[in-house]
PDB file of C-alpha atoms in Angstrom:
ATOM      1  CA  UNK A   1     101.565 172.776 111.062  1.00 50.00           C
ATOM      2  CA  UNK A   2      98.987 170.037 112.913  1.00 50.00           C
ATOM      3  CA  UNK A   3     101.982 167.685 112.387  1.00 49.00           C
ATOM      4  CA  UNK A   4     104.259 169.691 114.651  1.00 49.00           C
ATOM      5  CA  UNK A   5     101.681 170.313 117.506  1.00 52.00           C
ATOM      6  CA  UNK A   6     101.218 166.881 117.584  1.00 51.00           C
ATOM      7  CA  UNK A   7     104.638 165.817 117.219  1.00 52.00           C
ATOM      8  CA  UNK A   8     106.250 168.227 119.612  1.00 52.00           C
ATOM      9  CA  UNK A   9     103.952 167.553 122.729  1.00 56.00           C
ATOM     10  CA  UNK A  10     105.269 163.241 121.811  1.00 51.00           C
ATOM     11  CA  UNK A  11     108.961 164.157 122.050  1.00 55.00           C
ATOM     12  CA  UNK A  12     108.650 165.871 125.081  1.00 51.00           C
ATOM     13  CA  UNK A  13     106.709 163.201 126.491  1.00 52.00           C
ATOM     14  CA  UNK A  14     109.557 160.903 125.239  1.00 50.00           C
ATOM     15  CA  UNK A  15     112.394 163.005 126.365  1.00 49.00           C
ATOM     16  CA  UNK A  16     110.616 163.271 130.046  1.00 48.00           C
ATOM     17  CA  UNK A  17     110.078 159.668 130.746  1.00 45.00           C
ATOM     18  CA  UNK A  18     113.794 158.800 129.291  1.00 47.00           C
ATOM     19  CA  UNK A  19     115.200 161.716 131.969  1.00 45.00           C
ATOM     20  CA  UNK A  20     113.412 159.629 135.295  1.00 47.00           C
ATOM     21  CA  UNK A  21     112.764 156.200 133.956  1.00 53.00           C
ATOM     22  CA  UNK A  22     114.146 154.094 136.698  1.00 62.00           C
ATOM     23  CA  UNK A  23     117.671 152.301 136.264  1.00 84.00           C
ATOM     24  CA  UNK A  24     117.136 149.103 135.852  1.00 90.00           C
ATOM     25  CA  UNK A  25     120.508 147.653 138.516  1.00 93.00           C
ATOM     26  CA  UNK A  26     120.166 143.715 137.208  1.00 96.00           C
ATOM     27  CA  UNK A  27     124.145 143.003 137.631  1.00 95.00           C
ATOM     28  CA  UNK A  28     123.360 142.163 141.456  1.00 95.00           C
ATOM     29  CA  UNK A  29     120.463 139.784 141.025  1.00 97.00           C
ATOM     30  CA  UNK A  30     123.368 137.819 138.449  1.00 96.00           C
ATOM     31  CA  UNK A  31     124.372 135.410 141.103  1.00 97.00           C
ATOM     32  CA  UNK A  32     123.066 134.118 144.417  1.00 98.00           C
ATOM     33  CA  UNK A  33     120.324 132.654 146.361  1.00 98.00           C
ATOM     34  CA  UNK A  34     116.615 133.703 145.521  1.00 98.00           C
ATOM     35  CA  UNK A  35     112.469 133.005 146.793  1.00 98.00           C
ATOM     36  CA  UNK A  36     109.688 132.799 144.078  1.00 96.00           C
ATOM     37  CA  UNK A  37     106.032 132.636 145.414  1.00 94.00           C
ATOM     38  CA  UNK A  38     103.989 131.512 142.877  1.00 92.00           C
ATOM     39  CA  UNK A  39     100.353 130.222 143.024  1.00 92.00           C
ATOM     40  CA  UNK A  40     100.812 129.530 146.492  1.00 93.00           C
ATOM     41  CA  UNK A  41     103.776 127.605 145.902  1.00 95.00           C
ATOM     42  CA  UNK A  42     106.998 128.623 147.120  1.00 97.00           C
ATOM     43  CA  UNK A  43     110.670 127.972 144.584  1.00 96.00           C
ATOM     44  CA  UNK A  44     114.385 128.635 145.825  1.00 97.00           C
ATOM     45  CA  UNK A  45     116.720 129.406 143.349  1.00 97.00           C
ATOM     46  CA  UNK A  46     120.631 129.136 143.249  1.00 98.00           C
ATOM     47  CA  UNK A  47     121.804 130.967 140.603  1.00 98.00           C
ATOM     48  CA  UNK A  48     125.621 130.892 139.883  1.00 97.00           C
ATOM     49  CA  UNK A  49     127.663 131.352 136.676  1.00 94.00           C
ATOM     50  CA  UNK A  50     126.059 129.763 134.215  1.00 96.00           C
ATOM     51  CA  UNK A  51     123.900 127.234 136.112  1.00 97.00           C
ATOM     52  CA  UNK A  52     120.689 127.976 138.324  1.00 97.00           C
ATOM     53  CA  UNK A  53     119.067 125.036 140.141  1.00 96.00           C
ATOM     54  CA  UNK A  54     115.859 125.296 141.059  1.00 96.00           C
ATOM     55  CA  UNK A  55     114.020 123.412 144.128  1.00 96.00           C
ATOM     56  CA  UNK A  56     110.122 123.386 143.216  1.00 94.00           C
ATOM     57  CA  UNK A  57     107.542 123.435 146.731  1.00 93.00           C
ATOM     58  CA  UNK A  58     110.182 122.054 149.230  1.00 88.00           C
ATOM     59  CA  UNK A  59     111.690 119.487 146.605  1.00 91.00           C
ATOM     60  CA  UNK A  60     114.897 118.074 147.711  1.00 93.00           C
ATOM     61  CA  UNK A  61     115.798 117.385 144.182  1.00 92.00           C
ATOM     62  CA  UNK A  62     116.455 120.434 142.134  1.00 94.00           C
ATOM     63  CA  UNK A  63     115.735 121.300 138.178  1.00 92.00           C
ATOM     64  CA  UNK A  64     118.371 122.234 136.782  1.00 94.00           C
ATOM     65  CA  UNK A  65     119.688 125.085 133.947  1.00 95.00           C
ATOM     66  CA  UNK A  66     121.851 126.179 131.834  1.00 96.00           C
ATOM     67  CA  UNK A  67     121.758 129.690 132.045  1.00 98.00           C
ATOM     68  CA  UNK A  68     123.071 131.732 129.123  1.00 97.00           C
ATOM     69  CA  UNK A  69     122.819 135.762 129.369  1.00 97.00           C
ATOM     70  CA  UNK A  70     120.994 137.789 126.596  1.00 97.00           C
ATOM     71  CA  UNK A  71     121.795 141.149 128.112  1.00 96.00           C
ATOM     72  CA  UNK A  72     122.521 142.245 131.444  1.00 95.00           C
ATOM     73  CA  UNK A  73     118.542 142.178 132.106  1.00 98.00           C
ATOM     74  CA  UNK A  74     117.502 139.281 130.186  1.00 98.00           C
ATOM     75  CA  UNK A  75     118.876 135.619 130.645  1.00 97.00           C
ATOM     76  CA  UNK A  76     117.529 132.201 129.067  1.00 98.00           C
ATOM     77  CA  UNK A  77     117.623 128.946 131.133  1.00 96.00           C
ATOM     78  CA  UNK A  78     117.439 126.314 129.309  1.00 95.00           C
ATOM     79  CA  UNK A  79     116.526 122.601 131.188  1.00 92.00           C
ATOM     80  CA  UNK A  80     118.985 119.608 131.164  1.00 88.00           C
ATOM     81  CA  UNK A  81     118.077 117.020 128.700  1.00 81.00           C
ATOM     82  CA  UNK A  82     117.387 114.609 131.683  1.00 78.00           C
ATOM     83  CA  UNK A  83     114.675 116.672 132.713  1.00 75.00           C
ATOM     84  CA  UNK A  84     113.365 117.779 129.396  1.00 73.00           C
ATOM     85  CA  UNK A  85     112.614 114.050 128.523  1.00 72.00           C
ATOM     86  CA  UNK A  86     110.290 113.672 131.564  1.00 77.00           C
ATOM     87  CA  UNK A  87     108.156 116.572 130.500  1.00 76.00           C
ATOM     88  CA  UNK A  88     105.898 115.202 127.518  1.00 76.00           C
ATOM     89  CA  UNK A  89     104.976 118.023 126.594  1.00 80.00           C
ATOM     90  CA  UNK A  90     108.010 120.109 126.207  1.00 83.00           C
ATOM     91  CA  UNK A  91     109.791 119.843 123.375  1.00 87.00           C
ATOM     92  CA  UNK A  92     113.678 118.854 123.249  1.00 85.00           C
ATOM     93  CA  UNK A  93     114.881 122.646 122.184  1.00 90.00           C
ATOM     94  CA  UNK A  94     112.618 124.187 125.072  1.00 92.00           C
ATOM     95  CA  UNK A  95     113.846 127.167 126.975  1.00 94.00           C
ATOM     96  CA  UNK A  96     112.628 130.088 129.162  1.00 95.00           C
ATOM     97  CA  UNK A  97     113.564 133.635 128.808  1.00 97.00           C
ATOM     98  CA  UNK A  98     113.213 135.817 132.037  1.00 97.00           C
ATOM     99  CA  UNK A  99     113.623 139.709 131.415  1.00 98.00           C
ATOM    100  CA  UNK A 100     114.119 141.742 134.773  1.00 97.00           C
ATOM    101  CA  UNK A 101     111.442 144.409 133.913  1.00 97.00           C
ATOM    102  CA  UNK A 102     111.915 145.839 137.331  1.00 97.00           C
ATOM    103  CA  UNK A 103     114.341 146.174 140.481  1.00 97.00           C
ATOM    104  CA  UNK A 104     114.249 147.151 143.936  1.00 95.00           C
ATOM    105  CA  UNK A 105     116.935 146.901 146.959  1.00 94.00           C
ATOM    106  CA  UNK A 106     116.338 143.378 147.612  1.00 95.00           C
ATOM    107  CA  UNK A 107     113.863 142.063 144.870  1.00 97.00           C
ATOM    108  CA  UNK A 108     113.087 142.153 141.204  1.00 97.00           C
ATOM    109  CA  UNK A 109     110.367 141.752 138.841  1.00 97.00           C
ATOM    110  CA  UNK A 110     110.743 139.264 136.327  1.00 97.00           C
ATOM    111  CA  UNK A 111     108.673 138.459 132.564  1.00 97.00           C
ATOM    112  CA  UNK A 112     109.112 135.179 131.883  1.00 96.00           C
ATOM    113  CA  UNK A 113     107.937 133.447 128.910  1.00 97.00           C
ATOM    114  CA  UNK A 114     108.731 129.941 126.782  1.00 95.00           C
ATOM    115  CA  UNK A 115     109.559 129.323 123.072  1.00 94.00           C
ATOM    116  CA  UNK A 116     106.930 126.850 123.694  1.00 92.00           C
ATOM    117  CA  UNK A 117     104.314 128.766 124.831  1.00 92.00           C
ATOM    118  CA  UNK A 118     102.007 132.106 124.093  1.00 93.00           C
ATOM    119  CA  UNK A 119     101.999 132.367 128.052  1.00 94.00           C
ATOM    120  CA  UNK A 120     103.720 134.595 129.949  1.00 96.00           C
ATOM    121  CA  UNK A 121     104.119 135.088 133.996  1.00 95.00           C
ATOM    122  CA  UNK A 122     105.220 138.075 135.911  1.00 96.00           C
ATOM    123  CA  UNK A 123     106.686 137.686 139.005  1.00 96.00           C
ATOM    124  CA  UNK A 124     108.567 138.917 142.141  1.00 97.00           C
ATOM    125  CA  UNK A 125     112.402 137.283 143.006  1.00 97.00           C
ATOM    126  CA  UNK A 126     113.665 137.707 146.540  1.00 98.00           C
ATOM    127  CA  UNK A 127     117.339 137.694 146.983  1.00 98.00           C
ATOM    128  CA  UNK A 128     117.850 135.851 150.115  1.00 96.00           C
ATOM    129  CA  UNK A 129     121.621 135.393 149.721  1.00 92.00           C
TER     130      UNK A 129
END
């Protein structure tokens, strides 16, 4: 009996946030042209198909990724070699995955962590395009 009363009040908790959890809408944040603040520093990011290039603090010169989707939230860019063999520390199979964990009209909310790294950053994308 003390199972059930402490079972039932846990589905209905369950059942309640599944009804009015928010919708994640990632399909329009797939493709186009995006701002990143990040410790100050600001990043645009063109994101189209299955390449993103990314121009770091003003940078003429762009980093560029593959970008291969996991789901329709969750996407791994992985670097070009080129740019992989400048990093010392990064090793040759490196990659980031970024999981939308959040969307808005015009912005979304992004985890991103490395197969490289315990570290993880959350951060706010700006579609600007």
């Amino acid at each position: 009996m003390k199972k059930i009363i402490f079972v039932l009040p846990v589905m209905f908790f369950v059942v309640i946030s599944s009804v009015f959890a928010q919708k994640l809408n990632c399909a329009k944040f797939k493709n186009g042209t995006f701002k990143m603040t990040y410790q100050g520093k600001e990043t645009i990011i063109v994101r189209n198909g299955n390449q993103q290039q990314q121009y770091y603090d003003g940078s003429k010169e762009p980093t560029i990724y593959a970008v291969k989707w996991v789901n329709s939230c969750t996407l791994n860019l992985i670097p070009a070699q080129k740019r992989v063999k400048e990093l010392k520390d990064v090793p040759s199979n490196a990659y980031l995955t970024q999981k939308i964990i959040k969307t808005s009209k015009n912005s979304y909310t992004q985890l991103t962590s490395a197969n490289f790294s315990k570290r993880t950053i959350t951060t706010e994308i700006y579609k600007i395009k």
